[in-house]
CSV table of C-alpha atoms in Angstrom, one decimal:
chain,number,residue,atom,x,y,z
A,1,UNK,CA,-36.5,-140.8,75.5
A,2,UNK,CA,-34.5,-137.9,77.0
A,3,UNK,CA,-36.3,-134.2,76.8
A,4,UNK,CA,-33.4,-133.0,73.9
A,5,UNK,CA,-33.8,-129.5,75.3
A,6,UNK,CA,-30.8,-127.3,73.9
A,7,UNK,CA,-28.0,-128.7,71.3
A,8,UNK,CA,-25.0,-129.5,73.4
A,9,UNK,CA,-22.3,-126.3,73.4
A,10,UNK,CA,-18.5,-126.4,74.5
A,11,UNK,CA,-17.7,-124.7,77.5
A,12,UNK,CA,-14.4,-123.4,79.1
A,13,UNK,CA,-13.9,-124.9,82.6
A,14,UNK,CA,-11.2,-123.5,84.8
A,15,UNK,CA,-10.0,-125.2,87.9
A,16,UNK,CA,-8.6,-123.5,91.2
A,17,UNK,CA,-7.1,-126.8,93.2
A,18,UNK,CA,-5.1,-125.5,96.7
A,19,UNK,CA,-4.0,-126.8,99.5
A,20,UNK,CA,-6.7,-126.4,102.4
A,21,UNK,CA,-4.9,-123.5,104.7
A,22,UNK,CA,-4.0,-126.3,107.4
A,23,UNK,CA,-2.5,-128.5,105.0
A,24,UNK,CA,1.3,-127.7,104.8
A,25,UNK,CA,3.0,-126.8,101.9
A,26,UNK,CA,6.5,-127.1,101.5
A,27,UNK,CA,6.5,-126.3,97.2
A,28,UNK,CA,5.4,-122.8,98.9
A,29,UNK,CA,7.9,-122.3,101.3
A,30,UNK,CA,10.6,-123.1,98.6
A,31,UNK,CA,9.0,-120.5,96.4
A,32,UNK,CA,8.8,-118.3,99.1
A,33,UNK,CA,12.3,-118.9,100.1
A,34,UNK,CA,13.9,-118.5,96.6
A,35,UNK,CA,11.7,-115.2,96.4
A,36,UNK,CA,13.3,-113.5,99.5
A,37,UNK,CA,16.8,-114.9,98.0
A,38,UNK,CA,16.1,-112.9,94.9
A,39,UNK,CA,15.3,-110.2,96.7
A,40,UNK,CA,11.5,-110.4,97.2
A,41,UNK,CA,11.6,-110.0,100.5
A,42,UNK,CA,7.6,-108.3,101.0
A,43,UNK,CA,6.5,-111.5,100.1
A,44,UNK,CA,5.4,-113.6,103.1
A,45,UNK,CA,3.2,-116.6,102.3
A,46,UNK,CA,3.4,-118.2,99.4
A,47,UNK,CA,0.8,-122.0,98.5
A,48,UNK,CA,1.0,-123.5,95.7
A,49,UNK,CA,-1.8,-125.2,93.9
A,50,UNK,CA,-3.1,-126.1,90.5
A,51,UNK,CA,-4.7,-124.4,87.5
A,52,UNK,CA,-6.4,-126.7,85.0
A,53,UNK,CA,-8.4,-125.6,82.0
A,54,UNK,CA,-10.8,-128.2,80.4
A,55,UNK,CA,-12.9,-127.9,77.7
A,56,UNK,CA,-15.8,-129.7,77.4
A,57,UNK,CA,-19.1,-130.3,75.8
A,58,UNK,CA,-22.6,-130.1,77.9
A,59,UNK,CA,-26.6,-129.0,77.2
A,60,UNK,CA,-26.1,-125.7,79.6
A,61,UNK,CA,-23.9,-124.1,82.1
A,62,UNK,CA,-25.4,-125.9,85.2
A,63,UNK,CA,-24.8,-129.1,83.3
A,64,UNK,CA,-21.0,-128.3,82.7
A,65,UNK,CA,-20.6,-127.1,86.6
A,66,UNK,CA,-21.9,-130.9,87.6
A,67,UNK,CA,-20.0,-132.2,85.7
A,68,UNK,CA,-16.6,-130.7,86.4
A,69,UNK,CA,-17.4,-130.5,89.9
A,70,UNK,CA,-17.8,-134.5,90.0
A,71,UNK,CA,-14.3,-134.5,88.0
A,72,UNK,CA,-12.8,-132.8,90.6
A,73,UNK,CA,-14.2,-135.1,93.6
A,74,UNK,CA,-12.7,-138.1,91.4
A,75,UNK,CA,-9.8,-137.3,90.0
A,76,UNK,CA,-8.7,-133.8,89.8
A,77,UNK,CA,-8.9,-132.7,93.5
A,78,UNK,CA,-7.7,-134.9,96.3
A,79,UNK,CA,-10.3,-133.8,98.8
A,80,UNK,CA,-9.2,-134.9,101.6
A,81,UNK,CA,-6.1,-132.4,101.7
A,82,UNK,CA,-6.9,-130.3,98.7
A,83,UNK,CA,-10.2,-127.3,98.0
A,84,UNK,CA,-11.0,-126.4,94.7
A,85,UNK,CA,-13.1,-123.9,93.0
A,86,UNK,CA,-14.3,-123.2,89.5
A,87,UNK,CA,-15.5,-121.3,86.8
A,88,UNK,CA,-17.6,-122.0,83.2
A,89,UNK,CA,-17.4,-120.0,80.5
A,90,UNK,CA,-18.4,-120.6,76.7
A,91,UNK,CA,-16.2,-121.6,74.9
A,92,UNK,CA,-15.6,-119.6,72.3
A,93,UNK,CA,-16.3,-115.8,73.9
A,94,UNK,CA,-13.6,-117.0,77.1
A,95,UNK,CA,-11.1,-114.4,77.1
A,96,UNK,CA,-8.3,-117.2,77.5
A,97,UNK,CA,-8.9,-120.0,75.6
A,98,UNK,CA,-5.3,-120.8,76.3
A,99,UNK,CA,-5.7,-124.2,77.5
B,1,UNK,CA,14.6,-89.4,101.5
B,2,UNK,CA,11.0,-90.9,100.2
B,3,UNK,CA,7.8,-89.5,99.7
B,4,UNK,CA,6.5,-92.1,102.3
B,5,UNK,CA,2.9,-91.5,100.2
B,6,UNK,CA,0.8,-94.6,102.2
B,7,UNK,CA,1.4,-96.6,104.7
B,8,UNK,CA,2.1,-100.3,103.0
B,9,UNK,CA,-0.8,-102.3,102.7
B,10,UNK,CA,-0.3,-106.1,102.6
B,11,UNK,CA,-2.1,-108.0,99.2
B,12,UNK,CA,-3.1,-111.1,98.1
B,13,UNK,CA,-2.0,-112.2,94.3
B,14,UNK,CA,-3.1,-114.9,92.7
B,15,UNK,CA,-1.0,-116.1,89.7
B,16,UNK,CA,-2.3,-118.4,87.2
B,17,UNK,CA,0.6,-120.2,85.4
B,18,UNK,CA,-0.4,-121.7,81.9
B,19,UNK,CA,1.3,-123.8,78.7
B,20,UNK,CA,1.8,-121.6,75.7
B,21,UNK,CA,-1.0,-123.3,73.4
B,22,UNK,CA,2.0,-124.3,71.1
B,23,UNK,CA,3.9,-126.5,74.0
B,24,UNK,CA,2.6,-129.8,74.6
B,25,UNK,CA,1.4,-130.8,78.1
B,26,UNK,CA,1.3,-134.8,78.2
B,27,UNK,CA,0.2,-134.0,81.7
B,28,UNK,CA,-2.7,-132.5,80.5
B,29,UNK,CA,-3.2,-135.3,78.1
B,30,UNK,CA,-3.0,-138.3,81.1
B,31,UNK,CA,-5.5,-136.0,82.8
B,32,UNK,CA,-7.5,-135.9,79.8
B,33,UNK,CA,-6.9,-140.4,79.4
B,34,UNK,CA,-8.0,-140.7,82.7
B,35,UNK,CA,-11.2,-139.1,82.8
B,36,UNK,CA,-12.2,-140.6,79.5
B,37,UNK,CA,-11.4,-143.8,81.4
B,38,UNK,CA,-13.8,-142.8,84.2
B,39,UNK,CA,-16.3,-142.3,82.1
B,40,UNK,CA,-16.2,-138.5,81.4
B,41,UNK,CA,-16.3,-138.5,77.5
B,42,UNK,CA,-17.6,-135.4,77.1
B,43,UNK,CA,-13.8,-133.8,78.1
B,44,UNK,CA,-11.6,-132.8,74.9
B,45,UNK,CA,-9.2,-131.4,75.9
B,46,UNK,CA,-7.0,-130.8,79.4
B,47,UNK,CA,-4.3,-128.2,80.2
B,48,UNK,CA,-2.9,-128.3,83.6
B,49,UNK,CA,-0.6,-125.6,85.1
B,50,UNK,CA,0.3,-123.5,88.1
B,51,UNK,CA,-1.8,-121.8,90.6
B,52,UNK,CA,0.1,-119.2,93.4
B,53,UNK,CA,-1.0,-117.4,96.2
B,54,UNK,CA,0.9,-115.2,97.4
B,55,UNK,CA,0.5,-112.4,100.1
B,56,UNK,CA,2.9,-109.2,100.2
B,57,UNK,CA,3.3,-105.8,100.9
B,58,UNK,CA,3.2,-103.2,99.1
B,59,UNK,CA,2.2,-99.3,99.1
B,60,UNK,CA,-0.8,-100.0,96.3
B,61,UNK,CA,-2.0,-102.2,94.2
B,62,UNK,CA,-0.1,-100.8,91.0
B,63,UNK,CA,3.2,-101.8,93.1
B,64,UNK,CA,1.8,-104.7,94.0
B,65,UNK,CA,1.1,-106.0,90.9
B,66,UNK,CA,4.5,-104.3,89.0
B,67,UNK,CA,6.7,-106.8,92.0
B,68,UNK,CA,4.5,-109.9,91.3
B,69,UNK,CA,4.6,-109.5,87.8
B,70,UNK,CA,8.9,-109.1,88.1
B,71,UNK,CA,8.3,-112.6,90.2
B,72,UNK,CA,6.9,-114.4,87.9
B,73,UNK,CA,9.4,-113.2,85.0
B,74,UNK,CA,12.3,-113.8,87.5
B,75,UNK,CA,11.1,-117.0,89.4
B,76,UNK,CA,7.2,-118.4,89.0
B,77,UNK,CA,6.9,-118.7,85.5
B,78,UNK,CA,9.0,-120.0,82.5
B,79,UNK,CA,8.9,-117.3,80.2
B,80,UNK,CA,9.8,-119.6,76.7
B,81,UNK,CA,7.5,-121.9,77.6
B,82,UNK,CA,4.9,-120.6,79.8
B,83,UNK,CA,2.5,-117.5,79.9
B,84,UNK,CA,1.0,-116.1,83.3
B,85,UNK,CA,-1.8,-113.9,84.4
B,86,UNK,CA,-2.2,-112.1,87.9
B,87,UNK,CA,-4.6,-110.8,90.0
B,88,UNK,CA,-3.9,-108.2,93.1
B,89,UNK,CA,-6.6,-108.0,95.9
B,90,UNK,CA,-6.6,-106.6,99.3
B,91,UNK,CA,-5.4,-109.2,101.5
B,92,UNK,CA,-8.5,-108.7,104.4
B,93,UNK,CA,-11.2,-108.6,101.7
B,94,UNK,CA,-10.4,-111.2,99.7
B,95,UNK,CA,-13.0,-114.1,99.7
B,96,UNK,CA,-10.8,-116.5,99.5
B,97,UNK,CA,-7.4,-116.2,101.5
B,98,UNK,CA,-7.3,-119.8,101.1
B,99,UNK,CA,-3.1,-119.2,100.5
């Protein structure tokens, strides 16, 4: 029934999720605030998004991407004021498994 | 008074906050709940943390990257529960001053 190409491997997916640039972002300016408080003060933007780290199992690397892409779109992304980007690495040679 | 070596350049880091592996993230695992419940078996497991831009200035990148790193002890990151890695690029060249 299906063409059973490759056994199915576990990949690494990291996710980038940030605000899109007009979006405003007040988490950042609070960050960015408590920064120049500290004494920080050469820091002059600051956004802050989210970093999510899945791991998953999926025939290929193209399969994984469509797959975490269509995550995003559903659930871990709001896209209406939120980008995202990400990146699939195998499992087990990712340098930070640390998810 | 200083060696006024460059002029100061400005810089984009990114800073990816993470979990220890050893700490539990329940957010990761309501993530992980609801994508199962959307159909997305193939997920295992879900770790969700920070994700910073910031831009600065600074006089290189080994400056750059010594100041954000002081940050995140100080202010971005929870050092007894979470772990962080950086990334310093030019702020003009960067693909994606999405910050």
């Amino acid at each position: 029934m299906t063409t059973q190409a490759r056994a199915p491997k576990r990949w690494l997916a990291e996710v980038f999720v940030s605000l899109k640039p007009v979006v405003n972002d007040p988490q950042g300016l609070a960050v960015r605030d408590g920064l120049h408080m500290l004494g920080y003060k050469e820091v002059d933007a600051v956004r802050v998004g989210k970093y999510l780290t899945l791991t998953l199992t999926a025939a290929d690397r193209e399969a994984a991407e469509a797959r975490v892409a269509a995550m995003c779109e559903q659930l871990l992304a709001n896209p209406v004021i939120e980008q995202y980007r990400l990146q699939v690495s195998e499992a087990d040679d990712a340098p930070g498994s640390q998810g």
